[in-house]
PDB file of C-alpha atoms in Angstrom:
ATOM      1  CA  ASP A1313       4.497  -1.429 -20.059  1.00  0.00           C
ATOM      2  CA  ILE A1314       4.737  -0.475 -16.389  1.00  0.00           C
ATOM      3  CA  LYS A1315       8.338  -1.695 -15.990  1.00  0.00           C
ATOM      4  CA  GLU A1316       9.484   0.484 -18.868  1.00  0.00           C
ATOM      5  CA  ILE A1317       7.613   3.511 -17.524  1.00  0.00           C
ATOM      6  CA  LEU A1318       9.237   3.055 -14.107  1.00  0.00           C
ATOM      7  CA  LYS A1319      12.703   2.789 -15.700  1.00  0.00           C
ATOM      8  CA  LYS A1320      12.141   6.073 -17.551  1.00  0.00           C
ATOM      9  CA  LEU A1321      10.925   7.656 -14.329  1.00  0.00           C
ATOM     10  CA  GLU A1322      14.060   6.509 -12.503  1.00  0.00           C
ATOM     11  CA  LYS A1323      16.208   8.194 -15.160  1.00  0.00           C
ATOM     12  CA  LYS A1324      14.271  11.423 -14.707  1.00  0.00           C
ATOM     13  CA  ILE A1325      14.833  11.188 -10.953  1.00  0.00           C
ATOM     14  CA  ASP A1326      18.586  10.725 -11.441  1.00  0.00           C
ATOM     15  CA  LEU A1327      18.785  13.684 -13.818  1.00  0.00           C
ATOM     16  CA  LEU A1328      16.266  15.829 -11.912  1.00  0.00           C
ATOM     17  CA  GLU A1329      14.265  16.416 -15.082  1.00  0.00           C
ATOM     18  CA  LYS A1330      10.917  18.184 -14.904  1.00  0.00           C
ATOM     19  CA  LEU A1331       7.890  15.870 -14.654  1.00  0.00           C
ATOM     20  CA  ASN A1332       4.832  15.910 -16.881  1.00  0.00           C
ATOM     21  CA  ASP A1333       1.387  15.410 -15.320  1.00  0.00           C
ATOM     22  CA  GLU A1334       1.336  11.616 -15.693  1.00  0.00           C
ATOM     23  CA  GLU A1335       4.850  11.241 -14.291  1.00  0.00           C
ATOM     24  CA  PHE A1336       3.976  13.471 -11.346  1.00  0.00           C
ATOM     25  CA  PHE A1337       1.095  11.226 -10.310  1.00  0.00           C
ATOM     26  CA  LEU A1338       3.020   8.021 -10.933  1.00  0.00           C
ATOM     27  CA  LEU A1339       5.996   9.212  -8.883  1.00  0.00           C
ATOM     28  CA  SER A1340       3.698  10.534  -6.169  1.00  0.00           C
ATOM     29  CA  GLY A1341       2.213   7.049  -5.904  1.00  0.00           C
ATOM     30  CA  GLN A1342       5.671   5.508  -5.595  1.00  0.00           C
ATOM     31  CA  ILE A1343       6.585   7.962  -2.814  1.00  0.00           C
ATOM     32  CA  ILE A1344       3.287   7.429  -0.992  1.00  0.00           C
ATOM     33  CA  ARG A1345       3.754   3.661  -1.018  1.00  0.00           C
ATOM     34  CA  TYR A1346       7.334   3.896   0.211  1.00  0.00           C
ATOM     35  CA  LEU A1347       6.417   6.289   3.022  1.00  0.00           C
ATOM     36  CA  LEU A1348       3.383   4.263   4.096  1.00  0.00           C
ATOM     37  CA  ASN A1349       5.612   1.193   4.299  1.00  0.00           C
ATOM     38  CA  GLN A1350       7.619   3.004   6.969  1.00  0.00           C
ATOM     39  CA  SER A1351       4.659   2.638   9.323  1.00  0.00           C
ATOM     40  CA  GLU A1352       5.230   0.172  12.133  1.00  0.00           C
ATOM     41  CA  LYS A1353       1.569  -0.761  12.030  1.00  0.00           C
ATOM     42  CA  SER A1354       1.406  -4.533  11.665  1.00  0.00           C
ATOM     43  CA  ASP A1355      -1.934  -4.617   9.879  1.00  0.00           C
ATOM     44  CA  LYS A1356      -1.526  -2.311   6.885  1.00  0.00           C
ATOM     45  CA  LYS A1357      -4.646  -2.049   4.744  1.00  0.00           C
ATOM     46  CA  ALA A1358      -5.467  -0.363   1.468  1.00  0.00           C
ATOM     47  CA  ASP A1359      -7.564   2.233   3.296  1.00  0.00           C
ATOM     48  CA  MET A1360      -4.265   3.949   4.169  1.00  0.00           C
ATOM     49  CA  ILE A1361      -4.138   5.284   0.594  1.00  0.00           C
ATOM     50  CA  GLU A1362      -7.664   6.690   0.581  1.00  0.00           C
ATOM     51  CA  PRO A1363      -6.739  10.247   1.662  1.00  0.00           C
ATOM     52  CA  PHE A1364      -4.339  10.507  -1.278  1.00  0.00           C
ATOM     53  CA  LEU A1365      -6.908   9.229  -3.754  1.00  0.00           C
ATOM     54  CA  ARG A1366      -9.404  11.780  -2.441  1.00  0.00           C
ATOM     55  CA  ALA A1367      -7.063  14.758  -2.832  1.00  0.00           C
ATOM     56  CA  GLY A1368      -8.893  16.999  -5.278  1.00  0.00           C
ATOM     57  CA  LYS A1369      -5.882  18.584  -6.939  1.00  0.00           C
ATOM     58  CA  SER A1370      -2.161  18.049  -7.238  1.00  0.00           C
ATOM     59  CA  LYS A1371      -1.345  20.839  -4.761  1.00  0.00           C
ATOM     60  CA  ARG A1372      -3.411  19.090  -2.100  1.00  0.00           C
ATOM     61  CA  LEU A1373      -1.730  15.782  -2.944  1.00  0.00           C
ATOM     62  CA  LYS A1374       1.670  17.439  -2.452  1.00  0.00           C
ATOM     63  CA  GLN A1375       0.562  18.721   0.959  1.00  0.00           C
ATOM     64  CA  ASP A1376      -0.582  15.232   1.942  1.00  0.00           C
ATOM     65  CA  ILE A1377       2.739  13.728   0.819  1.00  0.00           C
ATOM     66  CA  GLU A1378       4.628  16.383   2.771  1.00  0.00           C
ATOM     67  CA  MET A1379       2.624  15.556   5.896  1.00  0.00           C
ATOM     68  CA  LEU A1380       3.283  11.833   5.391  1.00  0.00           C
ATOM     69  CA  TYR A1381       6.998  12.529   4.978  1.00  0.00           C
ATOM     70  CA  PHE A1382       7.071  14.437   8.255  1.00  0.00           C
ATOM     71  CA  ASN A1383       5.289  11.550   9.995  1.00  0.00           C
ATOM     72  CA  TYR A1384       8.022   9.083   8.988  1.00  0.00           C
ATOM     73  CA  LYS A1385      11.075  11.342   8.651  1.00  0.00           C
ATOM     74  CA  HIS A1386      12.728   9.554  11.567  1.00  0.00           C
ATOM     75  CA  LYS A1387      12.834   6.331   9.481  1.00  0.00           C
ATOM     76  CA  ILE A1388      14.360   7.825   6.334  1.00  0.00           C
ATOM     77  CA  PRO A1389      18.135   8.180   5.867  1.00  0.00           C
ATOM     78  CA  LEU A1390      19.163  11.749   5.088  1.00  0.00           C
ATOM     79  CA  ASN A1391      21.468  10.581   2.287  1.00  0.00           C
ATOM     80  CA  PHE A1392      18.814   8.555   0.414  1.00  0.00           C
ATOM     81  CA  SER A1393      19.388  10.492  -2.808  1.00  0.00           C
ATOM     82  CA  LYS A1394      16.818   8.663  -4.952  1.00  0.00           C
ATOM     83  CA  LEU A1395      14.008   9.493  -2.525  1.00  0.00           C
ATOM     84  CA  ASN A1396      15.343  13.013  -1.958  1.00  0.00           C
ATOM     85  CA  ASN A1397      15.447  13.688  -5.701  1.00  0.00           C
ATOM     86  CA  ALA A1398      11.994  12.187  -6.206  1.00  0.00           C
ATOM     87  CA  LEU A1399      10.519  14.309  -3.426  1.00  0.00           C
ATOM     88  CA  SER A1400      12.229  17.376  -4.875  1.00  0.00           C
ATOM     89  CA  LEU A1401      10.675  16.732  -8.274  1.00  0.00           C
ATOM     90  CA  VAL A1402       7.218  16.213  -6.800  1.00  0.00           C
ATOM     91  CA  MET A1403       7.445  19.314  -4.607  1.00  0.00           C
ATOM     92  CA  ALA A1404       8.716  21.378  -7.577  1.00  0.00           C
ATOM     93  CA  PHE A1405       5.711  20.387  -9.710  1.00  0.00           C
ATOM     94  CA  ASP A1406       3.989  23.738 -10.094  1.00  0.00           C
ATOM     95  CA  LYS A1407       0.699  22.932 -11.818  1.00  0.00           C
ATOM     96  CA  ASP A1408      -2.565  22.412  -9.954  1.00  0.00           C
ATOM     97  CA  VAL A1409      -4.026  19.490 -11.877  1.00  0.00           C
ATOM     98  CA  LYS A1410      -7.268  17.696 -10.999  1.00  0.00           C
ATOM     99  CA  THR A1411      -6.403  14.380  -9.381  1.00  0.00           C
ATOM    100  CA  SER A1412      -9.458  12.675 -10.860  1.00  0.00           C
ATOM    101  CA  LYS A1413      -7.931  12.874 -14.358  1.00  0.00           C
ATOM    102  CA  PHE A1414      -4.861  10.919 -13.235  1.00  0.00           C
ATOM    103  CA  LYS A1415      -6.182   8.682 -10.467  1.00  0.00           C
ATOM    104  CA  ASP A1416      -5.254   5.623 -12.533  1.00  0.00           C
ATOM    105  CA  LYS A1417      -1.609   6.801 -12.731  1.00  0.00           C
ATOM    106  CA  LEU A1418      -1.558   7.458  -8.992  1.00  0.00           C
ATOM    107  CA  LEU A1419      -2.857   3.936  -8.346  1.00  0.00           C
ATOM    108  CA  VAL A1420      -0.312   2.407 -10.725  1.00  0.00           C
ATOM    109  CA  GLY A1421       2.403   4.239  -8.805  1.00  0.00           C
ATOM    110  CA  ILE A1422       1.104   3.035  -5.459  1.00  0.00           C
ATOM    111  CA  LEU A1423       0.437  -0.565  -6.451  1.00  0.00           C
ATOM    112  CA  SER A1424       3.367  -1.393  -8.747  1.00  0.00           C
ATOM    113  CA  ASP A1425       6.852  -2.520  -7.679  1.00  0.00           C
ATOM    114  CA  ASN A1426       8.467   0.277  -5.731  1.00  0.00           C
ATOM    115  CA  ILE A1427      11.574   1.859  -7.235  1.00  0.00           C
ATOM    116  CA  PHE A1428      12.892   2.877  -3.812  1.00  0.00           C
ATOM    117  CA  TYR A1429      13.544  -0.733  -2.832  1.00  0.00           C
ATOM    118  CA  LYS A1430      15.749  -1.525  -5.833  1.00  0.00           C
ATOM    119  CA  LYS A1431      19.489  -1.746  -5.300  1.00  0.00           C
ATOM    120  CA  GLU A1432      21.492   0.976  -7.019  1.00  0.00           C
ATOM    121  CA  ASN A1433      23.961  -0.300  -9.626  1.00  0.00           C
ATOM    122  CA  LYS A1434      27.076   1.838  -9.351  1.00  0.00           C
TER     123      LYS A1434
END
């Protein structure tokens, strides 16, 4: 169940718990989608995600996410703790895993409801 998986992932983000391979790709997809939505381009197409799907390994994917973050850093509040924690977890992921093994998880992360648009209940 995708909703349940995303809830578990949100808890890991809050607690800054280490990610397993599947969670890394799922969370990377969530971050990619959020950052791509910061684009002011009026005609956003699915081809915007192609470079991330073509990243051969997780280290390359992290570099691509970092570059995307720097492209849209002016649109992101500095105190957005959920995104900051998520990015920290992704950047701290220290394995170099083949992306092809987890492309489905990356796509689920990109295409499912984005956790960064949910209101925080505090």
